[in-house]
Amino acid sequence: MLTEQEVIQIAENYVIERSQKSGLNLIILEDRCIKKPYGMIFRYNTKKYNETRNDDDNTLLGNAPFIVENSNGKIILFGTGREIEYYIKEYEAGRWPDMPRLSDFQ
């Protein structure tokens, strides 16, 4: 079982990697983290949006929330098409991320 600090470090490393690939200054939105018995759910965005919380600065696409499981450090990405509560419910029911995708049928 990973400690909370180890889980946070894994999340920070993931966001740093995304930041380097995109060329954007991305950070975890610390006030929007959700602690669960199985891990932590993180959201991230640009540093500018975090500072202003102005919707005009929320120009980042594809920044899906993600879980870092505290049992093994695995990162599981959620989607962006629905509210986060939907993805949490699906994950807790054991249906996420193993749901059929459109690409599975093509």
mmCIF file of N, CA, C and O in Angstrom:
data_model
loop_
_atom_site.group_PDB
_atom_site.id
_atom_site.type_symbol
_atom_site.label_atom_id
_atom_site.label_comp_id
_atom_site.label_asym_id
_atom_site.label_seq_id
_atom_site.Cartn_x
_atom_site.Cartn_y
_atom_site.Cartn_z
ATOM 1 N N MET A 1 0.859 -1.179 0.000
ATOM 2 C CA MET A 1 0.000 0.000 0.000
ATOM 3 C C MET A 1 0.902 1.237 0.000
ATOM 4 O O MET A 1 1.779 1.370 0.846
ATOM 5 N N LEU A 2 0.640 2.120 -0.935
ATOM 6 C CA LEU A 2 1.415 3.350 -1.027
ATOM 7 C C LEU A 2 0.909 4.380 -0.027
ATOM 8 O O LEU A 2 -0.271 4.404 0.301
ATOM 9 N N THR A 3 1.807 5.233 0.403
ATOM 10 C CA THR A 3 1.403 6.328 1.274
ATOM 11 C C THR A 3 0.733 7.412 0.422
ATOM 12 O O THR A 3 0.881 7.442 -0.805
ATOM 13 N N GLU A 4 0.035 8.308 1.090
ATOM 14 C CA GLU A 4 -0.600 9.413 0.374
ATOM 15 C C GLU A 4 0.446 10.246 -0.360
ATOM 16 O O GLU A 4 0.225 10.661 -1.499
ATOM 17 N N GLN A 5 1.578 10.476 0.260
ATOM 18 C CA GLN A 5 2.626 11.270 -0.387
ATOM 19 C C GLN A 5 3.170 10.565 -1.631
ATOM 20 O O GLN A 5 3.453 11.216 -2.637
ATOM 21 N N GLU A 6 3.296 9.242 -1.596
ATOM 22 C CA GLU A 6 3.748 8.501 -2.776
ATOM 23 C C GLU A 6 2.721 8.594 -3.905
ATOM 24 O O GLU A 6 3.087 8.753 -5.071
ATOM 25 N N VAL A 7 1.451 8.513 -3.560
ATOM 26 C CA VAL A 7 0.383 8.650 -4.552
ATOM 27 C C VAL A 7 0.436 10.045 -5.184
ATOM 28 O O VAL A 7 0.347 10.192 -6.405
ATOM 29 N N ILE A 8 0.589 11.051 -4.364
ATOM 30 C CA ILE A 8 0.673 12.433 -4.857
ATOM 31 C C ILE A 8 1.888 12.598 -5.764
ATOM 32 O O ILE A 8 1.801 13.244 -6.815
ATOM 33 N N GLN A 9 3.005 12.006 -5.408
ATOM 34 C CA GLN A 9 4.219 12.116 -6.229
ATOM 35 C C GLN A 9 4.012 11.474 -7.599
ATOM 36 O O GLN A 9 4.448 12.013 -8.619
ATOM 37 N N ILE A 10 3.345 10.336 -7.639
ATOM 38 C CA ILE A 10 3.038 9.686 -8.920
ATOM 39 C C ILE A 10 2.168 10.604 -9.774
ATOM 40 O O ILE A 10 2.407 10.785 -10.973
ATOM 41 N N ALA A 11 1.160 11.213 -9.162
ATOM 42 C CA ALA A 11 0.281 12.142 -9.887
ATOM 43 C C ALA A 11 1.066 13.350 -10.392
ATOM 44 O O ALA A 11 0.889 13.765 -11.541
ATOM 45 N N GLU A 12 1.902 13.904 -9.552
ATOM 46 C CA GLU A 12 2.700 15.066 -9.966
ATOM 47 C C GLU A 12 3.616 14.702 -11.130
ATOM 48 O O GLU A 12 3.760 15.482 -12.074
ATOM 49 N N ASN A 13 4.233 13.526 -11.081
ATOM 50 C CA ASN A 13 5.101 13.097 -12.181
ATOM 51 C C ASN A 13 4.320 12.939 -13.479
ATOM 52 O O ASN A 13 4.804 13.307 -14.551
ATOM 53 N N TYR A 14 3.104 12.407 -13.385
ATOM 54 C CA TYR A 14 2.263 12.259 -14.564
ATOM 55 C C TYR A 14 1.941 13.625 -15.175
ATOM 56 O O TYR A 14 2.043 13.815 -16.395
ATOM 57 N N VAL A 15 1.587 14.591 -14.338
ATOM 58 C CA VAL A 15 1.241 15.920 -14.839
ATOM 59 C C VAL A 15 2.480 16.630 -15.395
ATOM 60 O O VAL A 15 2.401 17.315 -16.422
ATOM 61 N N ILE A 16 3.624 16.434 -14.777
ATOM 62 C CA ILE A 16 4.873 17.004 -15.317
ATOM 63 C C ILE A 16 5.155 16.435 -16.701
ATOM 64 O O ILE A 16 5.512 17.169 -17.630
ATOM 65 N N GLU A 17 4.966 15.137 -16.855
ATOM 66 C CA GLU A 17 5.178 14.503 -18.167
ATOM 67 C C GLU A 17 4.221 15.076 -19.211
ATOM 68 O O GLU A 17 4.625 15.392 -20.335
ATOM 69 N N ARG A 18 2.945 15.233 -18.842
ATOM 70 C CA ARG A 18 1.965 15.822 -19.753
ATOM 71 C C ARG A 18 2.343 17.268 -20.089
ATOM 72 O O ARG A 18 2.169 17.720 -21.205
ATOM 73 N N SER A 19 2.864 17.984 -19.110
ATOM 74 C CA SER A 19 3.273 19.370 -19.301
ATOM 75 C C SER A 19 4.431 19.441 -20.300
ATOM 76 O O SER A 19 4.433 20.278 -21.208
ATOM 77 N N GLN A 20 5.397 18.567 -20.134
ATOM 78 C CA GLN A 20 6.556 18.560 -21.034
ATOM 79 C C GLN A 20 6.149 18.203 -22.464
ATOM 80 O O GLN A 20 6.644 18.805 -23.418
ATOM 81 N N LYS A 21 5.241 17.250 -22.610
ATOM 82 C CA LYS A 21 4.793 16.850 -23.947
ATOM 83 C C LYS A 21 3.977 17.937 -24.631
ATOM 84 O O LYS A 21 4.047 18.102 -25.842
ATOM 85 N N SER A 22 3.200 18.672 -23.861
ATOM 86 C CA SER A 22 2.320 19.691 -24.444
ATOM 87 C C SER A 22 2.977 21.057 -24.578
ATOM 88 O O SER A 22 2.502 21.902 -25.327
ATOM 89 N N GLY A 23 4.022 21.287 -23.792
ATOM 90 C CA GLY A 23 4.642 22.607 -23.777
ATOM 91 C C GLY A 23 3.874 23.617 -22.943
ATOM 92 O O GLY A 23 4.179 24.808 -22.966
ATOM 93 N N LEU A 24 2.887 23.144 -22.192
ATOM 94 C CA LEU A 24 2.082 24.013 -21.337
ATOM 95 C C LEU A 24 2.510 23.865 -19.885
ATOM 96 O O LEU A 24 3.012 22.807 -19.487
ATOM 97 N N ASN A 25 2.283 24.891 -19.105
ATOM 98 C CA ASN A 25 2.607 24.853 -17.684
ATOM 99 C C ASN A 25 1.394 24.287 -16.938
ATOM 100 O O ASN A 25 0.488 25.017 -16.571
ATOM 101 N N LEU A 26 1.383 22.968 -16.742
ATOM 102 C CA LEU A 26 0.256 22.281 -16.123
ATOM 103 C C LEU A 26 0.535 22.007 -14.661
ATOM 104 O O LEU A 26 1.672 21.701 -14.290
ATOM 105 N N ILE A 27 -0.518 22.082 -13.854
ATOM 106 C CA ILE A 27 -0.396 21.765 -12.435
ATOM 107 C C ILE A 27 -1.661 21.054 -11.962
ATOM 108 O O ILE A 27 -2.728 21.198 -12.547
ATOM 109 N N ILE A 28 -1.509 20.303 -10.885
ATOM 110 C CA ILE A 28 -2.647 19.650 -10.250
ATOM 111 C C ILE A 28 -3.482 20.706 -9.542
ATOM 112 O O ILE A 28 -2.953 21.595 -8.887
ATOM 113 N N LEU A 29 -4.803 20.590 -9.683
ATOM 114 C CA LEU A 29 -5.717 21.482 -8.973
ATOM 115 C C LEU A 29 -5.928 20.880 -7.586
ATOM 116 O O LEU A 29 -6.807 20.043 -7.374
ATOM 117 N N GLU A 30 -5.099 21.282 -6.644
ATOM 118 C CA GLU A 30 -5.056 20.652 -5.324
ATOM 119 C C GLU A 30 -6.388 20.714 -4.588
ATOM 120 O O GLU A 30 -6.742 19.784 -3.867
ATOM 121 N N ASP A 31 -7.128 21.778 -4.780
ATOM 122 C CA ASP A 31 -8.406 21.911 -4.076
ATOM 123 C C ASP A 31 -9.506 21.048 -4.692
ATOM 124 O O ASP A 31 -10.614 20.987 -4.174
ATOM 125 N N ARG A 32 -9.199 20.359 -5.780
ATOM 126 C CA ARG A 32 -10.201 19.513 -6.429
ATOM 127 C C ARG A 32 -9.832 18.035 -6.385
ATOM 128 O O ARG A 32 -10.449 17.216 -7.058
ATOM 129 N N CYS A 33 -8.839 17.680 -5.570
ATOM 130 C CA CYS A 33 -8.468 16.279 -5.382
ATOM 131 C C CYS A 33 -9.524 15.596 -4.516
ATOM 132 O O CYS A 33 -10.092 16.215 -3.623
ATOM 133 N N ILE A 34 -9.752 14.342 -4.812
ATOM 134 C CA ILE A 34 -10.735 13.561 -4.064
ATOM 135 C C ILE A 34 -10.029 12.338 -3.486
ATOM 136 O O ILE A 34 -9.459 11.544 -4.234
ATOM 137 N N LYS A 35 -10.084 12.202 -2.167
ATOM 138 C CA LYS A 35 -9.482 11.050 -1.498
ATOM 139 C C LYS A 35 -10.522 9.959 -1.354
ATOM 140 O O LYS A 35 -11.643 10.205 -0.912
ATOM 141 N N LYS A 36 -10.142 8.756 -1.744
ATOM 142 C CA LYS A 36 -10.992 7.582 -1.628
ATOM 143 C C LYS A 36 -10.179 6.478 -0.959
ATOM 144 O O LYS A 36 -8.948 6.528 -0.959
ATOM 145 N N PRO A 37 -10.828 5.451 -0.415
ATOM 146 C CA PRO A 37 -10.082 4.362 0.219
ATOM 147 C C PRO A 37 -9.129 3.646 -0.741
ATOM 148 O O PRO A 37 -8.104 3.115 -0.323
ATOM 149 N N TYR A 38 -9.441 3.646 -2.017
ATOM 150 C CA TYR A 38 -8.641 2.930 -3.017
ATOM 151 C C TYR A 38 -7.577 3.803 -3.689
ATOM 152 O O TYR A 38 -6.790 3.322 -4.484
ATOM 153 N N GLY A 39 -7.569 5.099 -3.402
ATOM 154 C CA GLY A 39 -6.588 5.983 -4.017
ATOM 155 C C GLY A 39 -7.049 7.425 -4.016
ATOM 156 O O GLY A 39 -7.937 7.806 -3.247
ATOM 157 N N MET A 40 -6.448 8.205 -4.883
ATOM 158 C CA MET A 40 -6.811 9.622 -4.986
ATOM 159 C C MET A 40 -7.131 9.956 -6.433
ATOM 160 O O MET A 40 -6.487 9.452 -7.354
ATOM 161 N N ILE A 41 -8.118 10.828 -6.591
ATOM 162 C CA ILE A 41 -8.532 11.299 -7.903
ATOM 163 C C ILE A 41 -8.023 12.720 -8.063
ATOM 164 O O ILE A 41 -8.201 13.560 -7.183
ATOM 165 N N PHE A 42 -7.369 12.950 -9.189
ATOM 166 C CA PHE A 42 -6.734 14.242 -9.445
ATOM 167 C C PHE A 42 -7.303 14.883 -10.698
ATOM 168 O O PHE A 42 -7.676 14.202 -11.648
ATOM 169 N N ARG A 43 -7.337 16.199 -10.669
ATOM 170 C CA ARG A 43 -7.650 17.011 -11.847
ATOM 171 C C ARG A 43 -6.488 17.972 -12.041
ATOM 172 O O ARG A 43 -5.839 18.378 -11.084
ATOM 173 N N TYR A 44 -6.264 18.353 -13.274
ATOM 174 C CA TYR A 44 -5.181 19.299 -13.561
ATOM 175 C C TYR A 44 -5.598 20.243 -14.672
ATOM 176 O O TYR A 44 -6.539 19.982 -15.412
ATOM 177 N N ASN A 45 -4.887 21.342 -14.750
ATOM 178 C CA ASN A 45 -5.151 22.343 -15.765
ATOM 179 C C ASN A 45 -3.907 23.220 -15.865
ATOM 180 O O ASN A 45 -2.900 22.933 -15.222
ATOM 181 N N THR A 46 -4.007 24.295 -16.624
ATOM 182 C CA THR A 46 -2.868 25.201 -16.733
ATOM 183 C C THR A 46 -2.700 25.996 -15.432
ATOM 184 O O THR A 46 -3.669 26.202 -14.694
ATOM 185 N N LYS A 47 -1.489 26.429 -15.202
ATOM 186 C CA LYS A 47 -1.222 27.240 -14.017
ATOM 187 C C LYS A 47 -2.041 28.524 -14.066
ATOM 188 O O LYS A 47 -2.582 28.960 -13.043
ATOM 189 N N LYS A 48 -2.183 29.103 -15.261
ATOM 190 C CA LYS A 48 -2.941 30.347 -15.401
ATOM 191 C C LYS A 48 -4.387 30.149 -14.969
ATOM 192 O O LYS A 48 -4.944 30.963 -14.229
ATOM 193 N N TYR A 49 -5.015 29.048 -15.418
ATOM 194 C CA TYR A 49 -6.396 28.792 -15.021
ATOM 195 C C TYR A 49 -6.493 28.587 -13.515
ATOM 196 O O TYR A 49 -7.414 29.065 -12.870
ATOM 197 N N ASN A 50 -5.537 27.884 -12.939
ATOM 198 C CA ASN A 50 -5.551 27.652 -11.491
ATOM 199 C C ASN A 50 -5.483 28.969 -10.724
ATOM 200 O O ASN A 50 -6.119 29.114 -9.692
ATOM 201 N N GLU A 51 -4.723 29.917 -11.245
ATOM 202 C CA GLU A 51 -4.579 31.206 -10.560
ATOM 203 C C GLU A 51 -5.815 32.090 -10.725
ATOM 204 O O GLU A 51 -6.205 32.786 -9.794
ATOM 205 N N THR A 52 -6.437 32.065 -11.906
ATOM 206 C CA THR A 52 -7.543 32.986 -12.168
ATOM 207 C C THR A 52 -8.914 32.359 -11.965
ATOM 208 O O THR A 52 -9.865 33.067 -11.642
ATOM 209 N N ARG A 53 -9.034 31.076 -12.214
ATOM 210 C CA ARG A 53 -10.318 30.346 -12.227
ATOM 211 C C ARG A 53 -11.325 31.032 -13.153
ATOM 212 O O ARG A 53 -12.525 30.905 -12.991
ATOM 213 N N ASN A 54 -10.780 31.719 -14.134
ATOM 214 C CA ASN A 54 -11.581 32.387 -15.149
ATOM 215 C C ASN A 54 -11.813 31.393 -16.282
ATOM 216 O O ASN A 54 -10.865 30.832 -16.827
ATOM 217 N N ASP A 55 -13.081 31.178 -16.656
ATOM 218 C CA ASP A 55 -13.381 30.217 -17.711
ATOM 219 C C ASP A 55 -12.710 30.572 -19.034
ATOM 220 O O ASP A 55 -12.451 29.694 -19.857
ATOM 221 N N ASP A 56 -12.405 31.845 -19.250
ATOM 222 C CA ASP A 56 -11.695 32.240 -20.466
ATOM 223 C C ASP A 56 -10.277 31.675 -20.497
ATOM 224 O O ASP A 56 -9.690 31.527 -21.563
ATOM 225 N N ASP A 57 -9.722 31.343 -19.333
ATOM 226 C CA ASP A 57 -8.379 30.774 -19.253
ATOM 227 C C ASP A 57 -8.406 29.244 -19.258
ATOM 228 O O ASP A 57 -7.366 28.600 -19.222
ATOM 229 N N ASN A 58 -9.596 28.668 -19.299
ATOM 230 C CA ASN A 58 -9.745 27.213 -19.286
ATOM 231 C C ASN A 58 -9.775 26.707 -20.721
ATOM 232 O O ASN A 58 -10.812 26.289 -21.228
ATOM 233 N N THR A 59 -8.640 26.749 -21.383
ATOM 234 C CA THR A 59 -8.556 26.400 -22.799
ATOM 235 C C THR A 59 -7.956 25.014 -23.032
ATOM 236 O O THR A 59 -7.810 24.594 -24.162
ATOM 237 N N LEU A 60 -7.637 24.309 -21.986
ATOM 238 C CA LEU A 60 -7.007 22.999 -22.104
ATOM 239 C C LEU A 60 -8.051 21.942 -22.449
ATOM 240 O O LEU A 60 -9.096 21.854 -21.809
ATOM 241 N N LEU A 61 -7.767 21.137 -23.458
ATOM 242 C CA LEU A 61 -8.648 20.041 -23.855
ATOM 243 C C LEU A 61 -7.957 18.714 -23.558
ATOM 244 O O LEU A 61 -6.742 18.598 -23.664
ATOM 245 N N GLY A 62 -8.739 17.710 -23.208
ATOM 246 C CA GLY A 62 -8.187 16.381 -23.013
ATOM 247 C C GLY A 62 -7.530 16.148 -21.675
ATOM 248 O O GLY A 62 -6.812 15.168 -21.495
ATOM 249 N N ASN A 63 -7.764 17.023 -20.735
ATOM 250 C CA ASN A 63 -7.154 16.867 -19.411
ATOM 251 C C ASN A 63 -8.099 16.096 -18.500
ATOM 252 O O ASN A 63 -8.644 16.607 -17.550
ATOM 253 N N ALA A 64 -8.241 14.828 -18.813
ATOM 254 C CA ALA A 64 -9.163 13.976 -18.071
ATOM 255 C C ALA A 64 -8.692 13.771 -16.633
ATOM 256 O O ALA A 64 -7.498 13.585 -16.390
ATOM 257 N N PRO A 65 -9.616 13.781 -15.701
ATOM 258 C CA PRO A 65 -9.261 13.428 -14.326
ATOM 259 C C PRO A 65 -8.709 12.003 -14.299
ATOM 260 O O PRO A 65 -9.003 11.192 -15.186
ATOM 261 N N PHE A 66 -7.926 11.703 -13.283
ATOM 262 C CA PHE A 66 -7.347 10.370 -13.189
ATOM 263 C C PHE A 66 -7.218 9.936 -11.738
ATOM 264 O O PHE A 66 -7.153 10.752 -10.834
ATOM 265 N N ILE A 67 -7.206 8.622 -11.560
ATOM 266 C CA ILE A 67 -6.995 8.015 -10.245
ATOM 267 C C ILE A 67 -5.576 7.491 -10.191
ATOM 268 O O ILE A 67 -5.078 6.929 -11.171
ATOM 269 N N VAL A 68 -4.951 7.636 -9.038
ATOM 270 C CA VAL A 68 -3.743 6.872 -8.734
ATOM 271 C C VAL A 68 -4.162 5.893 -7.646
ATOM 272 O O VAL A 68 -4.545 6.301 -6.549
ATOM 273 N N GLU A 69 -4.133 4.607 -7.995
ATOM 274 C CA GLU A 69 -4.518 3.574 -7.035
ATOM 275 C C GLU A 69 -3.440 3.429 -5.979
ATOM 276 O O GLU A 69 -2.249 3.330 -6.313
ATOM 277 N N ASN A 70 -3.859 3.412 -4.718
ATOM 278 C CA ASN A 70 -2.857 3.335 -3.653
ATOM 279 C C ASN A 70 -2.354 1.912 -3.415
ATOM 280 O O ASN A 70 -1.384 1.717 -2.708
ATOM 281 N N SER A 71 -2.962 0.921 -4.038
ATOM 282 C CA SER A 71 -2.486 -0.451 -3.871
ATOM 283 C C SER A 71 -1.273 -0.752 -4.737
ATOM 284 O O SER A 71 -0.444 -1.586 -4.383
ATOM 285 N N ASN A 72 -1.158 -0.039 -5.884
ATOM 286 C CA ASN A 72 -0.083 -0.364 -6.815
ATOM 287 C C ASN A 72 0.486 0.827 -7.586
ATOM 288 O O ASN A 72 1.396 0.660 -8.387
ATOM 289 N N GLY A 73 -0.068 2.018 -7.410
ATOM 290 C CA GLY A 73 0.416 3.205 -8.105
ATOM 291 C C GLY A 73 -0.055 3.335 -9.535
ATOM 292 O O GLY A 73 0.379 4.225 -10.264
ATOM 293 N N LYS A 74 -0.949 2.455 -9.946
ATOM 294 C CA LYS A 74 -1.464 2.494 -11.314
ATOM 295 C C LYS A 74 -2.308 3.745 -11.529
ATOM 296 O O LYS A 74 -3.089 4.134 -10.672
ATOM 297 N N ILE A 75 -2.129 4.358 -12.702
ATOM 298 C CA ILE A 75 -2.904 5.529 -13.093
ATOM 299 C C ILE A 75 -4.023 5.065 -14.015
ATOM 300 O O ILE A 75 -3.780 4.370 -14.998
ATOM 301 N N ILE A 76 -5.236 5.461 -13.673
ATOM 302 C CA ILE A 76 -6.399 5.142 -14.498
ATOM 303 C C ILE A 76 -7.063 6.452 -14.893
ATOM 304 O O ILE A 76 -7.457 7.235 -14.032
ATOM 305 N N LEU A 77 -7.148 6.666 -16.198
ATOM 306 C CA LEU A 77 -7.746 7.894 -16.714
ATOM 307 C C LEU A 77 -9.252 7.766 -16.791
ATOM 308 O O LEU A 77 -9.781 6.728 -17.188
ATOM 309 N N PHE A 78 -9.932 8.821 -16.409
ATOM 310 C CA PHE A 78 -11.362 8.931 -16.619
ATOM 311 C C PHE A 78 -11.584 9.582 -17.975
ATOM 312 O O PHE A 78 -10.643 9.926 -18.679
ATOM 313 N N GLY A 79 -12.829 9.801 -18.316
ATOM 314 C CA GLY A 79 -13.168 10.507 -19.537
ATOM 315 C C GLY A 79 -13.445 11.970 -19.236
ATOM 316 O O GLY A 79 -13.346 12.428 -18.096
ATOM 317 N N THR A 80 -13.833 12.678 -20.272
ATOM 318 C CA THR A 80 -14.153 14.099 -20.112
ATOM 319 C C THR A 80 -15.574 14.425 -20.561
ATOM 320 O O THR A 80 -16.005 15.560 -20.458
ATOM 321 N N GLY A 81 -16.305 13.432 -21.043
ATOM 322 C CA GLY A 81 -17.626 13.679 -21.597
ATOM 323 C C GLY A 81 -18.755 13.743 -20.588
ATOM 324 O O GLY A 81 -19.852 14.150 -20.922
ATOM 325 N N ARG A 82 -18.473 13.336 -19.356
ATOM 326 C CA ARG A 82 -19.503 13.330 -18.321
ATOM 327 C C ARG A 82 -18.938 13.921 -17.040
ATOM 328 O O ARG A 82 -17.747 14.122 -16.910
ATOM 329 N N GLU A 83 -19.826 14.133 -16.086
ATOM 330 C CA GLU A 83 -19.397 14.635 -14.783
ATOM 331 C C GLU A 83 -18.530 13.584 -14.090
ATOM 332 O O GLU A 83 -18.715 12.382 -14.298
ATOM 333 N N ILE A 84 -17.622 14.021 -13.253
ATOM 334 C CA ILE A 84 -16.693 13.115 -12.594
ATOM 335 C C ILE A 84 -17.408 12.068 -11.736
ATOM 336 O O ILE A 84 -16.943 10.936 -11.601
ATOM 337 N N GLU A 85 -18.552 12.415 -11.184
ATOM 338 C CA GLU A 85 -19.302 11.473 -10.351
ATOM 339 C C GLU A 85 -19.674 10.217 -11.130
ATOM 340 O O GLU A 85 -19.706 9.124 -10.566
ATOM 341 N N TYR A 86 -19.959 10.367 -12.416
ATOM 342 C CA TYR A 86 -20.274 9.214 -13.256
ATOM 343 C C TYR A 86 -19.090 8.255 -13.301
ATOM 344 O O TYR A 86 -19.251 7.046 -13.125
ATOM 345 N N TYR A 87 -17.901 8.790 -13.554
ATOM 346 C CA TYR A 87 -16.717 7.944 -13.678
ATOM 347 C C TYR A 87 -16.356 7.288 -12.344
ATOM 348 O O TYR A 87 -15.945 6.125 -12.310
ATOM 349 N N ILE A 88 -16.530 8.022 -11.259
ATOM 350 C CA ILE A 88 -16.269 7.446 -9.936
ATOM 351 C C ILE A 88 -17.223 6.278 -9.690
ATOM 352 O O ILE A 88 -16.803 5.200 -9.253
ATOM 353 N N LYS A 89 -18.478 6.477 -10.001
ATOM 354 C CA LYS A 89 -19.478 5.418 -9.803
ATOM 355 C C LYS A 89 -19.135 4.192 -10.651
ATOM 356 O O LYS A 89 -19.200 3.052 -10.172
ATOM 357 N N GLU A 90 -18.775 4.400 -11.898
ATOM 358 C CA GLU A 90 -18.422 3.288 -12.779
ATOM 359 C C GLU A 90 -17.167 2.570 -12.292
ATOM 360 O O GLU A 90 -17.094 1.345 -12.305
ATOM 361 N N TYR A 91 -16.176 3.323 -11.852
ATOM 362 C CA TYR A 91 -14.951 2.721 -11.322
ATOM 363 C C TYR A 91 -15.261 1.899 -10.076
ATOM 364 O O TYR A 91 -14.818 0.752 -9.953
ATOM 365 N N GLU A 92 -16.025 2.463 -9.170
ATOM 366 C CA GLU A 92 -16.339 1.766 -7.924
ATOM 367 C C GLU A 92 -17.192 0.522 -8.164
ATOM 368 O O GLU A 92 -17.138 -0.425 -7.389
ATOM 369 N N ALA A 93 -17.957 0.507 -9.255
ATOM 370 C CA ALA A 93 -18.761 -0.666 -9.603
ATOM 371 C C ALA A 93 -17.948 -1.698 -10.389
ATOM 372 O O ALA A 93 -18.462 -2.757 -10.731
ATOM 373 N N GLY A 94 -16.691 -1.375 -10.666
ATOM 374 C CA GLY A 94 -15.830 -2.300 -11.388
ATOM 375 C C GLY A 94 -16.014 -2.275 -12.900
ATOM 376 O O GLY A 94 -15.541 -3.161 -13.600
ATOM 377 N N ARG A 95 -16.691 -1.253 -13.397
ATOM 378 C CA ARG A 95 -16.946 -1.173 -14.838
ATOM 379 C C ARG A 95 -15.989 -0.225 -15.567
ATOM 380 O O ARG A 95 -16.014 -0.157 -16.786
ATOM 381 N N TRP A 96 -15.193 0.496 -14.850
ATOM 382 C CA TRP A 96 -14.254 1.431 -15.498
ATOM 383 C C TRP A 96 -12.857 1.032 -15.095
ATOM 384 O O TRP A 96 -12.631 0.786 -13.909
ATOM 385 N N PRO A 97 -11.924 0.890 -15.956
ATOM 386 C CA PRO A 97 -11.875 1.331 -17.352
ATOM 387 C C PRO A 97 -12.211 0.241 -18.351
ATOM 388 O O PRO A 97 -11.905 0.379 -19.517
ATOM 389 N N ASP A 98 -12.836 -0.834 -17.951
ATOM 390 C CA ASP A 98 -13.069 -1.973 -18.839
ATOM 391 C C ASP A 98 -14.379 -1.880 -19.614
ATOM 392 O O ASP A 98 -14.883 -2.889 -20.082
ATOM 393 N N MET A 99 -14.909 -0.682 -19.756
ATOM 394 C CA MET A 99 -16.143 -0.502 -20.529
ATOM 395 C C MET A 99 -15.819 -0.609 -22.015
ATOM 396 O O MET A 99 -14.754 -0.199 -22.454
ATOM 397 N N PRO A 100 -16.749 -1.156 -22.814
ATOM 398 C CA PRO A 100 -16.522 -1.207 -24.258
ATOM 399 C C PRO A 100 -16.410 0.203 -24.828
ATOM 400 O O PRO A 100 -17.128 1.107 -24.424
ATOM 401 N N ARG A 101 -15.498 0.390 -25.718
ATOM 402 C CA ARG A 101 -15.300 1.672 -26.396
ATOM 403 C C ARG A 101 -15.773 1.539 -27.845
ATOM 404 O O ARG A 101 -15.809 0.437 -28.389
ATOM 405 N N LEU A 102 -16.100 2.630 -28.468
ATOM 406 C CA LEU A 102 -16.478 2.585 -29.873
ATOM 407 C C LEU A 102 -15.385 1.936 -30.710
ATOM 408 O O LEU A 102 -15.662 1.191 -31.640
ATOM 409 N N SER A 103 -14.131 2.205 -30.362
ATOM 410 C CA SER A 103 -13.022 1.639 -31.139
ATOM 411 C C SER A 103 -12.982 0.123 -31.038
ATOM 412 O O SER A 103 -12.426 -0.552 -31.894
ATOM 413 N N ASP A 104 -13.602 -0.458 -30.007
ATOM 414 C CA ASP A 104 -13.636 -1.907 -29.854
ATOM 415 C C ASP A 104 -14.524 -2.559 -30.909
ATOM 416 O O ASP A 104 -14.434 -3.763 -31.164
ATOM 417 N N PHE A 105 -15.416 -1.775 -31.497
ATOM 418 C CA PHE A 105 -16.377 -2.333 -32.442
ATOM 419 C C PHE A 105 -16.025 -2.010 -33.882
ATOM 420 O O PHE A 105 -16.765 -2.322 -34.783
ATOM 421 N N GLN A 106 -14.923 -1.365 -34.116
ATOM 422 C CA GLN A 106 -14.556 -0.967 -35.476
ATOM 423 C C GLN A 106 -13.509 -1.886 -36.037
ATOM 424 O O GLN A 106 -12.799 -2.550 -35.417
#
